[in-house]
CSV table of C-alpha atoms and ligand atoms in Angstrom, one decimal:
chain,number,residue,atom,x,y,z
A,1,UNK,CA,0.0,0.0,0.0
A,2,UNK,CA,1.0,3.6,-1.1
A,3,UNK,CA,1.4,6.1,1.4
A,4,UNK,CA,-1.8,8.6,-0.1
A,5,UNK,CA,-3.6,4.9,0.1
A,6,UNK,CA,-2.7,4.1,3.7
A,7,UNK,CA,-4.0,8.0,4.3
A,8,UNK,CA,-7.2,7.3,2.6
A,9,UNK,CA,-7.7,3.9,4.1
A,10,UNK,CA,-6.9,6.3,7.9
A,11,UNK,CA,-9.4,9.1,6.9
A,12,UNK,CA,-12.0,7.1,5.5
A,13,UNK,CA,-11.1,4.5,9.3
A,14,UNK,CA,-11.4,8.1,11.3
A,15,UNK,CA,-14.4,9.2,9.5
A,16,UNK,CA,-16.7,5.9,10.5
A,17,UNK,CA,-15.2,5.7,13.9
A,18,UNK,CA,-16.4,9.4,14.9
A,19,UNK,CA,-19.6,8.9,12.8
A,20,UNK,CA,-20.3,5.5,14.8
A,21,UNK,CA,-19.3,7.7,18.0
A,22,UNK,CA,-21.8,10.4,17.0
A,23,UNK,CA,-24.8,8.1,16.5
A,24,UNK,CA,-24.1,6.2,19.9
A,25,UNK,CA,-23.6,9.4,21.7
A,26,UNK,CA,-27.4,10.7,19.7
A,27,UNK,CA,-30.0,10.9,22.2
A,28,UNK,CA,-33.7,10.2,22.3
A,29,UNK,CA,-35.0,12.6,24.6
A,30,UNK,CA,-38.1,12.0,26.5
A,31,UNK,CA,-39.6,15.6,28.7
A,32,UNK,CA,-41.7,14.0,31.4
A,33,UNK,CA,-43.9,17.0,32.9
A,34,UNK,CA,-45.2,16.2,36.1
A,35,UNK,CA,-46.6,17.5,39.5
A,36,UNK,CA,-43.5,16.5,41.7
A,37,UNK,CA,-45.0,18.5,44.6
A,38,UNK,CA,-48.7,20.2,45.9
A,39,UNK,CA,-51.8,18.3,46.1
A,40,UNK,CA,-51.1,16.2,43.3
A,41,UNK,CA,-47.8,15.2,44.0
A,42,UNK,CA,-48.8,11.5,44.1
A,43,UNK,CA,-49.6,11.6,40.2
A,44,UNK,CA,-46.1,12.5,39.8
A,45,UNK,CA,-44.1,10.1,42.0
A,46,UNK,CA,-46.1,7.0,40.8
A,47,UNK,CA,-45.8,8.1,37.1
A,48,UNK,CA,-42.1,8.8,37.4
A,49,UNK,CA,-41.5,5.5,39.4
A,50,UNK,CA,-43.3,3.8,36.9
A,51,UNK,CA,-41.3,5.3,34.0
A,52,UNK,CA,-38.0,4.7,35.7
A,53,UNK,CA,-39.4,0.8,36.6
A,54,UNK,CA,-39.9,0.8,32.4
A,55,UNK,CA,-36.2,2.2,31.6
A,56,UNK,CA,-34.6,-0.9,34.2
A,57,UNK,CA,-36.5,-3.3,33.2
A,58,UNK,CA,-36.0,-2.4,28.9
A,59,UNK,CA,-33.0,-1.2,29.0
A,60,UNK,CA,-31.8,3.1,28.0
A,61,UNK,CA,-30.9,2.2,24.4
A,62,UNK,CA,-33.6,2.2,21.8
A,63,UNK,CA,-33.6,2.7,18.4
A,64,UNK,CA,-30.0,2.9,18.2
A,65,UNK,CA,-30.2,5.9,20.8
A,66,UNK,CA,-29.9,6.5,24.1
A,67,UNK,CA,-32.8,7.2,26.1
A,68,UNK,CA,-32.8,10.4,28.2
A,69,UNK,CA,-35.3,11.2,30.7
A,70,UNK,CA,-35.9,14.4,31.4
A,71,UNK,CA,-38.1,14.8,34.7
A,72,UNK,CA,-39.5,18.7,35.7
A,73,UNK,CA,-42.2,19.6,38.2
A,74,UNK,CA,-45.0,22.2,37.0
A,75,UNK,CA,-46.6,22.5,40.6
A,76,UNK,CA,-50.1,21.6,38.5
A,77,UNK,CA,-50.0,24.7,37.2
A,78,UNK,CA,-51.2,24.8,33.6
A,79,UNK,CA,-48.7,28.1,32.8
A,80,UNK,CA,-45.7,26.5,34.1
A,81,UNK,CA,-46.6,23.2,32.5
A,82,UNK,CA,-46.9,25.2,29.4
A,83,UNK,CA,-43.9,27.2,29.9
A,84,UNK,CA,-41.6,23.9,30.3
A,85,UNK,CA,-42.9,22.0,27.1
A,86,UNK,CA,-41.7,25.0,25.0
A,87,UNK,CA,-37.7,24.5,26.5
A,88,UNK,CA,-38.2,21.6,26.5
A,89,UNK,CA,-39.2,21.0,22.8
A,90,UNK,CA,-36.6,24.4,21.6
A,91,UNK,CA,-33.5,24.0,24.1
A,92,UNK,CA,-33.4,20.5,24.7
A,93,UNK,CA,-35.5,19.0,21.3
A,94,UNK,CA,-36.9,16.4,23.3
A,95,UNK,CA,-38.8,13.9,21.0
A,96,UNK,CA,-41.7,13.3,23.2
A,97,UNK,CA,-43.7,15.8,26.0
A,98,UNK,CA,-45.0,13.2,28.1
A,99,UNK,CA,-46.8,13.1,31.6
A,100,UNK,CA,-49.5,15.7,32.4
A,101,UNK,CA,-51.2,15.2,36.0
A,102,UNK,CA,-54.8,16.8,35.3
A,103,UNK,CA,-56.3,18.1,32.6
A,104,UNK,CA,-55.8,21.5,32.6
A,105,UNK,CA,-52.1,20.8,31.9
A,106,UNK,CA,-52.7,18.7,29.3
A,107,UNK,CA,-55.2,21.4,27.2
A,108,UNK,CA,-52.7,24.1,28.2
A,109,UNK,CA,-50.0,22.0,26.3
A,110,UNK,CA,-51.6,21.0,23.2
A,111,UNK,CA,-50.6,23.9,21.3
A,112,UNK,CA,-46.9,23.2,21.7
A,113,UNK,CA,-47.3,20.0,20.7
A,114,UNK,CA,-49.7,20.6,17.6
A,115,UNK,CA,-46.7,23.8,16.4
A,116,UNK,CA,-43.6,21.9,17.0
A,117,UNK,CA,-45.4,18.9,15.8
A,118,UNK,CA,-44.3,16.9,18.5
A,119,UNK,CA,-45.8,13.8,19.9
A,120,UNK,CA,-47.3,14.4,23.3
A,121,UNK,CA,-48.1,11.2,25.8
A,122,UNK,CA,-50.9,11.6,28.2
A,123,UNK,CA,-50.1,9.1,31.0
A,124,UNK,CA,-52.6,10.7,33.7
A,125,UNK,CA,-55.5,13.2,32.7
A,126,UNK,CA,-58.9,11.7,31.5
A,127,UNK,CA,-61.2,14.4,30.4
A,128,UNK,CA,-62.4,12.8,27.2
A,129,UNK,CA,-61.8,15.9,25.0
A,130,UNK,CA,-58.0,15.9,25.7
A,131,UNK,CA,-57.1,13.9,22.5
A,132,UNK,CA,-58.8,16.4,20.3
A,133,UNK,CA,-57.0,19.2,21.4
A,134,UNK,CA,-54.1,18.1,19.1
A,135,UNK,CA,-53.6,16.1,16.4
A,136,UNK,CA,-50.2,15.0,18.4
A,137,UNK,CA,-51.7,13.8,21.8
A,138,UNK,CA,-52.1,10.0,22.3
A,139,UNK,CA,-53.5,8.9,25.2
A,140,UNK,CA,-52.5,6.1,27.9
A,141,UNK,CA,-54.9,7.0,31.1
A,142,UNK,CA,-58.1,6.2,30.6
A,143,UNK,CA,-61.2,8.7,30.2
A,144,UNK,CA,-63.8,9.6,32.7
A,145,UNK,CA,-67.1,8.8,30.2
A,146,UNK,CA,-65.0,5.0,30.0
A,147,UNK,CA,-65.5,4.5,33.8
A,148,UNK,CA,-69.1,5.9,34.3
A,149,UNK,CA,-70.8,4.4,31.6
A,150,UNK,CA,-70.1,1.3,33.2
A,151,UNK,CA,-71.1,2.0,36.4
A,152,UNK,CA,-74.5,3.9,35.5
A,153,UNK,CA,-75.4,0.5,34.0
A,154,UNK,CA,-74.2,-1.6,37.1
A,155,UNK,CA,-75.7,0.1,39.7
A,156,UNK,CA,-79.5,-0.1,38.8
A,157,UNK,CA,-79.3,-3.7,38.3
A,158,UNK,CA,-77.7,-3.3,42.2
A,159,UNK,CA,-80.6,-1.6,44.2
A,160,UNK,CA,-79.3,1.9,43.5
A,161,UNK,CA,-82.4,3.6,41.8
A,162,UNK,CA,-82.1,6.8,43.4
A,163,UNK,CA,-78.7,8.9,43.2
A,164,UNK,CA,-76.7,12.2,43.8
A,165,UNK,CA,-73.6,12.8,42.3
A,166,UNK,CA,-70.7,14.7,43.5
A,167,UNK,CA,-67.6,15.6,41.5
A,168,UNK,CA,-64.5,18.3,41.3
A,169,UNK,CA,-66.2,21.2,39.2
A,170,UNK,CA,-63.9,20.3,36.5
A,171,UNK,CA,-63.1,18.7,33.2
A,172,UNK,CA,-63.0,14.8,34.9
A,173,UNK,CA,-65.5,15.6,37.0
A,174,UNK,CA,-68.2,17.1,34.7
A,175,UNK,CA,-67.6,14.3,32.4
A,176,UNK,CA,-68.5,11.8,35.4
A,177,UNK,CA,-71.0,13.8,36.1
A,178,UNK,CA,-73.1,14.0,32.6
A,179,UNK,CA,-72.6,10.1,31.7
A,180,UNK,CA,-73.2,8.9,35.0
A,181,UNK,CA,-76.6,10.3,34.7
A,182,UNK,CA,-77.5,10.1,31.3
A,183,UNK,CA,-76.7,6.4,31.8
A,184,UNK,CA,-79.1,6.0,35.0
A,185,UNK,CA,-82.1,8.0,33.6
A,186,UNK,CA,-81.7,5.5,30.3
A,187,UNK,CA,-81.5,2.8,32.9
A,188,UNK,CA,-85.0,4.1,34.4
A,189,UNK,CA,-83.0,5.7,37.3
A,190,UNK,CA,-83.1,9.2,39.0
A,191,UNK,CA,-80.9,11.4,39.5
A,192,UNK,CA,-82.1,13.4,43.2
A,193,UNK,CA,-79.1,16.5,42.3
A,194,UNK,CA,-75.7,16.8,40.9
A,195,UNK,CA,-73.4,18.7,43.2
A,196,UNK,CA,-69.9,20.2,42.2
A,197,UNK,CA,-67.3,20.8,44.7
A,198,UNK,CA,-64.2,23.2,44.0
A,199,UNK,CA,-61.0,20.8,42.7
A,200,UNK,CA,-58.3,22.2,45.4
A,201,UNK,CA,-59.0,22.0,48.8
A,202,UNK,CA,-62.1,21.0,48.7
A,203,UNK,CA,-64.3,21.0,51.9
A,204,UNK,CA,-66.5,18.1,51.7
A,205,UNK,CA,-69.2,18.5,54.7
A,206,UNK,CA,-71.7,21.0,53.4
A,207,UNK,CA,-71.7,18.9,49.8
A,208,UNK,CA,-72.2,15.3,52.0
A,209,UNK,CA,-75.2,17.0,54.4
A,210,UNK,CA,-76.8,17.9,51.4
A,211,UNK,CA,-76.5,14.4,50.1
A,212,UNK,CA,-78.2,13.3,53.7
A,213,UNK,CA,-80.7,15.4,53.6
A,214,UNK,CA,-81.6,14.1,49.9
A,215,UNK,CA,-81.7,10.3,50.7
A,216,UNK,CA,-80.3,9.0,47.7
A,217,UNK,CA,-79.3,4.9,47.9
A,218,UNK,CA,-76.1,6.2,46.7
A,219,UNK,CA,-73.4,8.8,46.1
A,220,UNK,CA,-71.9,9.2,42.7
A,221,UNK,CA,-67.9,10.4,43.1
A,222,UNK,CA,-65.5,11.5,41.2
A,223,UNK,CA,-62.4,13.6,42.6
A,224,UNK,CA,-59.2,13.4,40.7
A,225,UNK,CA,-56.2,11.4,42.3
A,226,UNK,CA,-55.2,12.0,45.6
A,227,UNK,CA,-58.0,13.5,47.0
A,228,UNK,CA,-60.2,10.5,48.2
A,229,UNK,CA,-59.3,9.7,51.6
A,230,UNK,CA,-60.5,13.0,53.2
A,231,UNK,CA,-63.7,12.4,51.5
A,232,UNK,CA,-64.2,8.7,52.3
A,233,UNK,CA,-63.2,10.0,56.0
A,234,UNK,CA,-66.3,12.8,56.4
A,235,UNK,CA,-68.6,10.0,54.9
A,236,UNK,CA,-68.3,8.0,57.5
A,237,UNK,CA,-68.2,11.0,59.7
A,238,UNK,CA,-71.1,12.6,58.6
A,239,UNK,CA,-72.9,9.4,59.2
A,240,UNK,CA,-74.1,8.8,55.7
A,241,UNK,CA,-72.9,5.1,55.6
A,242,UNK,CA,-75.1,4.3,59.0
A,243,UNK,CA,-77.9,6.8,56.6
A,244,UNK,CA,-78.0,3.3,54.7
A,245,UNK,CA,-76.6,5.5,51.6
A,246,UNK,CA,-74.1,3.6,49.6
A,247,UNK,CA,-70.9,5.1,48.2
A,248,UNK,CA,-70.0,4.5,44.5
A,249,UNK,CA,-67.9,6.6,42.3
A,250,UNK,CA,-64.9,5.9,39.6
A,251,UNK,CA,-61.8,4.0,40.7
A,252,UNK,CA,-59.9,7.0,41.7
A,253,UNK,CA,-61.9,7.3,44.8
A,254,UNK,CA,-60.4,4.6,46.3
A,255,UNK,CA,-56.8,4.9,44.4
A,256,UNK,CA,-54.1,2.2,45.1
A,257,UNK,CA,-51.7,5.0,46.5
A,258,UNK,CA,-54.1,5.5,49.5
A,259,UNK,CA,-56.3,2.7,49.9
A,260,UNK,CA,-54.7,1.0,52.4
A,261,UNK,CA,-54.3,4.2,54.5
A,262,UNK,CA,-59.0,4.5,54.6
A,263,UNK,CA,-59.2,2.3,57.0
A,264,UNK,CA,-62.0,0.1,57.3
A,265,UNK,CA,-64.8,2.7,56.5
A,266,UNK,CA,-63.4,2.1,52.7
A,267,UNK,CA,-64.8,-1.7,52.9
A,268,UNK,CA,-67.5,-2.4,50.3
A,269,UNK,CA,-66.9,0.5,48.3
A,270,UNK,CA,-67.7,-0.4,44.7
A,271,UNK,CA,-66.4,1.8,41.8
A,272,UNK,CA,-65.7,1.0,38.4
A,273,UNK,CA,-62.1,1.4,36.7
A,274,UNK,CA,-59.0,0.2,34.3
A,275,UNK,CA,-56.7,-1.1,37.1
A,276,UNK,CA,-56.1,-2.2,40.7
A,277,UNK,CA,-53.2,-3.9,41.2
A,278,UNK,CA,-54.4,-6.9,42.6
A,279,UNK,CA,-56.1,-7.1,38.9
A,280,UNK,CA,-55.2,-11.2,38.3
A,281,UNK,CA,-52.9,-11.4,35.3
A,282,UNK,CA,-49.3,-13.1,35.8
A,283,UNK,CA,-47.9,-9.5,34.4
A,284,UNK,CA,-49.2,-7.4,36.7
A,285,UNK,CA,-48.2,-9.5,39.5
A,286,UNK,CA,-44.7,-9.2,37.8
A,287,UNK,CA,-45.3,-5.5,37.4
A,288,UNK,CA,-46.6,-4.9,41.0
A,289,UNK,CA,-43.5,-6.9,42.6
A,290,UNK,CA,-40.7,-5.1,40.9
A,291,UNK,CA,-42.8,-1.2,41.3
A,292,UNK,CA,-42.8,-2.3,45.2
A,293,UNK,CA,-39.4,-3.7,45.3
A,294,UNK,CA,-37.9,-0.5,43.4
A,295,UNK,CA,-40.0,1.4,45.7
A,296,UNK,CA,-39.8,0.9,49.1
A,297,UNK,CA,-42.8,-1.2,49.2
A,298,UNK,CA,-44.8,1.6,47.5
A,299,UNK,CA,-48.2,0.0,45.6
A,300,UNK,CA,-48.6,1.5,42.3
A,301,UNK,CA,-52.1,2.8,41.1
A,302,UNK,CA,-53.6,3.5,37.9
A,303,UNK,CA,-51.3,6.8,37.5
A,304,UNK,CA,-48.0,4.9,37.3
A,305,UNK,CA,-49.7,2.2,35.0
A,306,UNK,CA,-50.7,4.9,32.3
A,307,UNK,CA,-46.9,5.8,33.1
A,308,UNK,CA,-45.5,2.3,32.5
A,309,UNK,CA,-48.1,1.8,29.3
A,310,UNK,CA,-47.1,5.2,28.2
A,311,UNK,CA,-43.3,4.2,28.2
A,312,UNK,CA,-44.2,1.2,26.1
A,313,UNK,CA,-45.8,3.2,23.7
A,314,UNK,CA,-42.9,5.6,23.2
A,315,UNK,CA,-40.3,2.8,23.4
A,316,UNK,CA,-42.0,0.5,20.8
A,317,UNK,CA,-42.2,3.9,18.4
A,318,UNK,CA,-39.0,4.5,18.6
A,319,UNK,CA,-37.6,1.1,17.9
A,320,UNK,CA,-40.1,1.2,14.8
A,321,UNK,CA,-38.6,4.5,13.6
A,322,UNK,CA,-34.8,3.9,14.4
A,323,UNK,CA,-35.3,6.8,17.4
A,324,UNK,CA,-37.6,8.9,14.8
A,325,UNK,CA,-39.6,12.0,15.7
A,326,UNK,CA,-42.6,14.2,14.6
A,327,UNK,CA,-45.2,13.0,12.5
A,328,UNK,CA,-43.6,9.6,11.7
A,329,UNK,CA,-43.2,8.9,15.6
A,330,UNK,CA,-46.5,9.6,16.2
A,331,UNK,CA,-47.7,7.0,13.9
A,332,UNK,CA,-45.5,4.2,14.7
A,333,UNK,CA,-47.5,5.1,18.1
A,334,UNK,CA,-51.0,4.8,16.9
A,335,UNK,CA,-52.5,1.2,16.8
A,336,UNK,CA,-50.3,-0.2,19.2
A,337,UNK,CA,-52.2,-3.3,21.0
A,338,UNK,CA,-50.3,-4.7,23.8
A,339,UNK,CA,-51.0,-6.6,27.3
A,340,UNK,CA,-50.8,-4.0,29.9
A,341,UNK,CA,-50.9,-4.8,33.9
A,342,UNK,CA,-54.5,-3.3,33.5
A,343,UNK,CA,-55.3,-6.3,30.9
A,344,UNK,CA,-55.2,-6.0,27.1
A,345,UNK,CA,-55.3,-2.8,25.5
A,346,UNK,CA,-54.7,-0.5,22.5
A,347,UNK,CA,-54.5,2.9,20.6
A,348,UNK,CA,-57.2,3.3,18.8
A,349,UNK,CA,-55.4,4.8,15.4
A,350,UNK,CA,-58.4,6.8,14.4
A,351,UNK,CA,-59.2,8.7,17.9
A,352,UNK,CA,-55.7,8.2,19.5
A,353,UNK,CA,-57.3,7.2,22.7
A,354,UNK,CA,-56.9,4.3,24.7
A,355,UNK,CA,-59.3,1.3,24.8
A,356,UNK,CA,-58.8,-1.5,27.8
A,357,UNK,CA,-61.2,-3.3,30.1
A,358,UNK,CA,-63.3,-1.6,32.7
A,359,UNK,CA,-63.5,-3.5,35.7
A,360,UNK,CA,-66.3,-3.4,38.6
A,361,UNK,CA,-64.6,-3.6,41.9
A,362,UNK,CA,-65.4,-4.1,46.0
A,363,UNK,CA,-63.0,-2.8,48.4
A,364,UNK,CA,-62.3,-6.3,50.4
A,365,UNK,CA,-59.4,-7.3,52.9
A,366,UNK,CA,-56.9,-9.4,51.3
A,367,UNK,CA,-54.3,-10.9,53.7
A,368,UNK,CA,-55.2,-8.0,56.1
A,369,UNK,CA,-54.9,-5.0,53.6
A,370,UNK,CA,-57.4,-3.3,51.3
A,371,UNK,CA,-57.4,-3.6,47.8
A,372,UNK,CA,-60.4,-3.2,44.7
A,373,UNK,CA,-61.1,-6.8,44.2
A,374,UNK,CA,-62.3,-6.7,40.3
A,375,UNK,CA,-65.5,-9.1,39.9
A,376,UNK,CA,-67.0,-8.1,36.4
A,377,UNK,CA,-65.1,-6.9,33.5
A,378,UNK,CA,-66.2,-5.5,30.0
A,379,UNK,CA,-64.1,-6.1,27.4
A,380,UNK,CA,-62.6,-3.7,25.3
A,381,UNK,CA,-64.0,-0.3,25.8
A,382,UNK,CA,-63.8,3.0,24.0
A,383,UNK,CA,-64.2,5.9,25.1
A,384,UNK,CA,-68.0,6.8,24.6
A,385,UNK,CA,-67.0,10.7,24.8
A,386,UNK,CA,-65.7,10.4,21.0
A,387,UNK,CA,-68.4,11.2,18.6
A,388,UNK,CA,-66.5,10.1,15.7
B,1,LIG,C1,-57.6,14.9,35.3
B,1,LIG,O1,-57.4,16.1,35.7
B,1,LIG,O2,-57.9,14.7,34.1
B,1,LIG,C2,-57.6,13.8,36.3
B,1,LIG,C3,-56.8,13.9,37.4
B,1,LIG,C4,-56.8,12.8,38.3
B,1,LIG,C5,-57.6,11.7,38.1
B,1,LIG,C6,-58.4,11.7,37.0
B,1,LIG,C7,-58.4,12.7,36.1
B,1,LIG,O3,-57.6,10.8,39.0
């Protein structure tokens, strides 16, 4: 070999070494938006434990790129939720906004994601309109209509002819509200009032007495994530359980996260939802041991499963795509149909949304702790709140 050959043969060496370098050092950036602290703080520590639990057990490489997991707290304030999506998507070019702890921080979002076409993963919120506020959201929670269709048509056929309902006076909570009811009055049910309380620090008593005074044979609740217990507390302590008026609502009432912490008042609750992790599938006993063990013996609820589902999504995208982003990410992201700890579910391509099982549960003592014990499931459910 020549000497200009063996400098060709170097240059062309040096060129793939640092090329090869620059693709293993390329990153596939992931901006998790979550509220780390306030009143909601829960959301954020399940879905992050949950995303983390995804990352050990998958591995950081994907696509050919490493993962990086960018975690910020917005307080649950829709502004700074807002503000953070924008650096994130300009000064770090993150591939995916993901996370978003209520609703108001996902529609306060969508805009970012729709302009910098970038796909944005709801893991938490559940107002059914979310996933029309952009083209770019997909959806791994669950929606509110989801939950109370279900339970509108279980509880007539259960003795509950007569109900009130009571929900945070907000996008969840209205949609409870409206197909709770429209489901019992189809049912030949009535609906005595519908009662809206204020979403943060909500004070519970006035709201309940009302319900007392009105004699329903149940209560109808929805209030977001991390709000339950004080409610199930001035239940009991308002009497209304010893009233003979049953307690029903959506599964976030009686949340994984702070089940165990009711006490006994929470026994015999029934509510209707997408997971509880004693759901009985050989995965989410998998998934429930490692969340615990990685945890501190922490139980995961339905926030860090839309977490852990969410990270699938992303993960199985970006394999497709070779760590692609924009609109081509976004598809490989649509259709996906996968066995989740919840049970099987997809996204539906067309409405972006997530379909999964709804489960009718009792709170029962198992081995001397509290858990929704699922006993009727039905199968494959859309969100009815899509009218397309
Ligand atoms: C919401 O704001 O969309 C939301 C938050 C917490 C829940 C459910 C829905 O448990």
């Amino acid at each position: 070999m020549n000497r200009r050959h063996l400098l060709t043969t170097c240059v062309a060496a040096g060129l793939l070494a640092s090329a090869s370098l620059a693709q293993a050092q390329e990153k596939f950036r992931i901006g998790l938006i979550l509220p780390m602290s306030g009143p909601f703080a829960s959301t954020g520590k399940q879905i992050e434990a949950a995303a983390r639990l995804y990352m050990a057990q998958h591995g950081d490489t994907v696509g050919g790129k490493k993962v990086e997991l960018i975690v910020k707290d917005d307080t649950s304030a829709p502004d700074v939720t807002k503000r953070i999506a924008q650096e994130l998507v300009v000064n770090e070019k993150v591939q995916v906004l993901a996370g978003f702890g209520l609703t108001p921080l996902a529609l306060a979002t969508a805009p970012i994601a729709t302009q910098s076409k970038t796909p944005l993963v709801v893991m938490a919120a559940a107002t059914s309109s979310i996933t029309e506020a952009s083209p770019f959201i997909i959806r791994t929670s669950f929606t509110l209509p989801q939950a109370a269709v279900a339970m509108g048509d279980w509880a007539p056929k259960n003795g509950i002819k007569t109900a009130v309902t009571l929900v945070s006076d907000y996008g969840p909570g209205i949609d409870a509200e409206k197909y709770f009811k429209d489901r019992m009055v189809l049912n030949g049910a009535k609906i005595l009032d519908t009662l809206r309380v204020p979403m943060r620090n909500p004070d519970f008593a006035p709201f309940l007495q009302k319900v007392r005074d009105l004699k329903p044979d149940a209560v109808y609740v929805f209030v977001p994530s991390g709000i339950g217990a004080p409610l199930m507390k001035q239940f009991a302590e308002r009497g209304l359980d010893k009233a003979g008026i049953r307690l029903i609502g959506t599964g976030d009432i009686t949340d994984d996260d702070i089940l165990n912490g009711m006490g006994d008042v929470a026994l015999g609750v029934v509510t209707s939802h997408h997971y509880s992790a004693s759901h009985n599938s050989a995965l989410n006993k998998k998934f429930v041991e490692a969340f615990q063990k990685a945890n501190g013996g922490l139980r995961p609820n339905f926030m860090a499963v839309g977490g852990y589902d969410g990270m699938r999504v992303i993960y199985e995208a970006a394999k497709a795509t070779k760590g692609g982003s924009g609109q081509a990410l976004l598809d490989a992201m649509k259709g996906q149909i996968f066995e989740s700890p919840r049970g099987p579910m997809f996204i539906d391509a067309q409405t972006r949304d997530v379909v999964h099982n709804i489960y009718i549960r009792k709170v029962e003592k198992v081995g001397g702790q509290l858990f929704n014990q699922e006993f009727a499931t039905l199968k494959d459910v859309k969100d009815p709140g899509k009218t397309k």
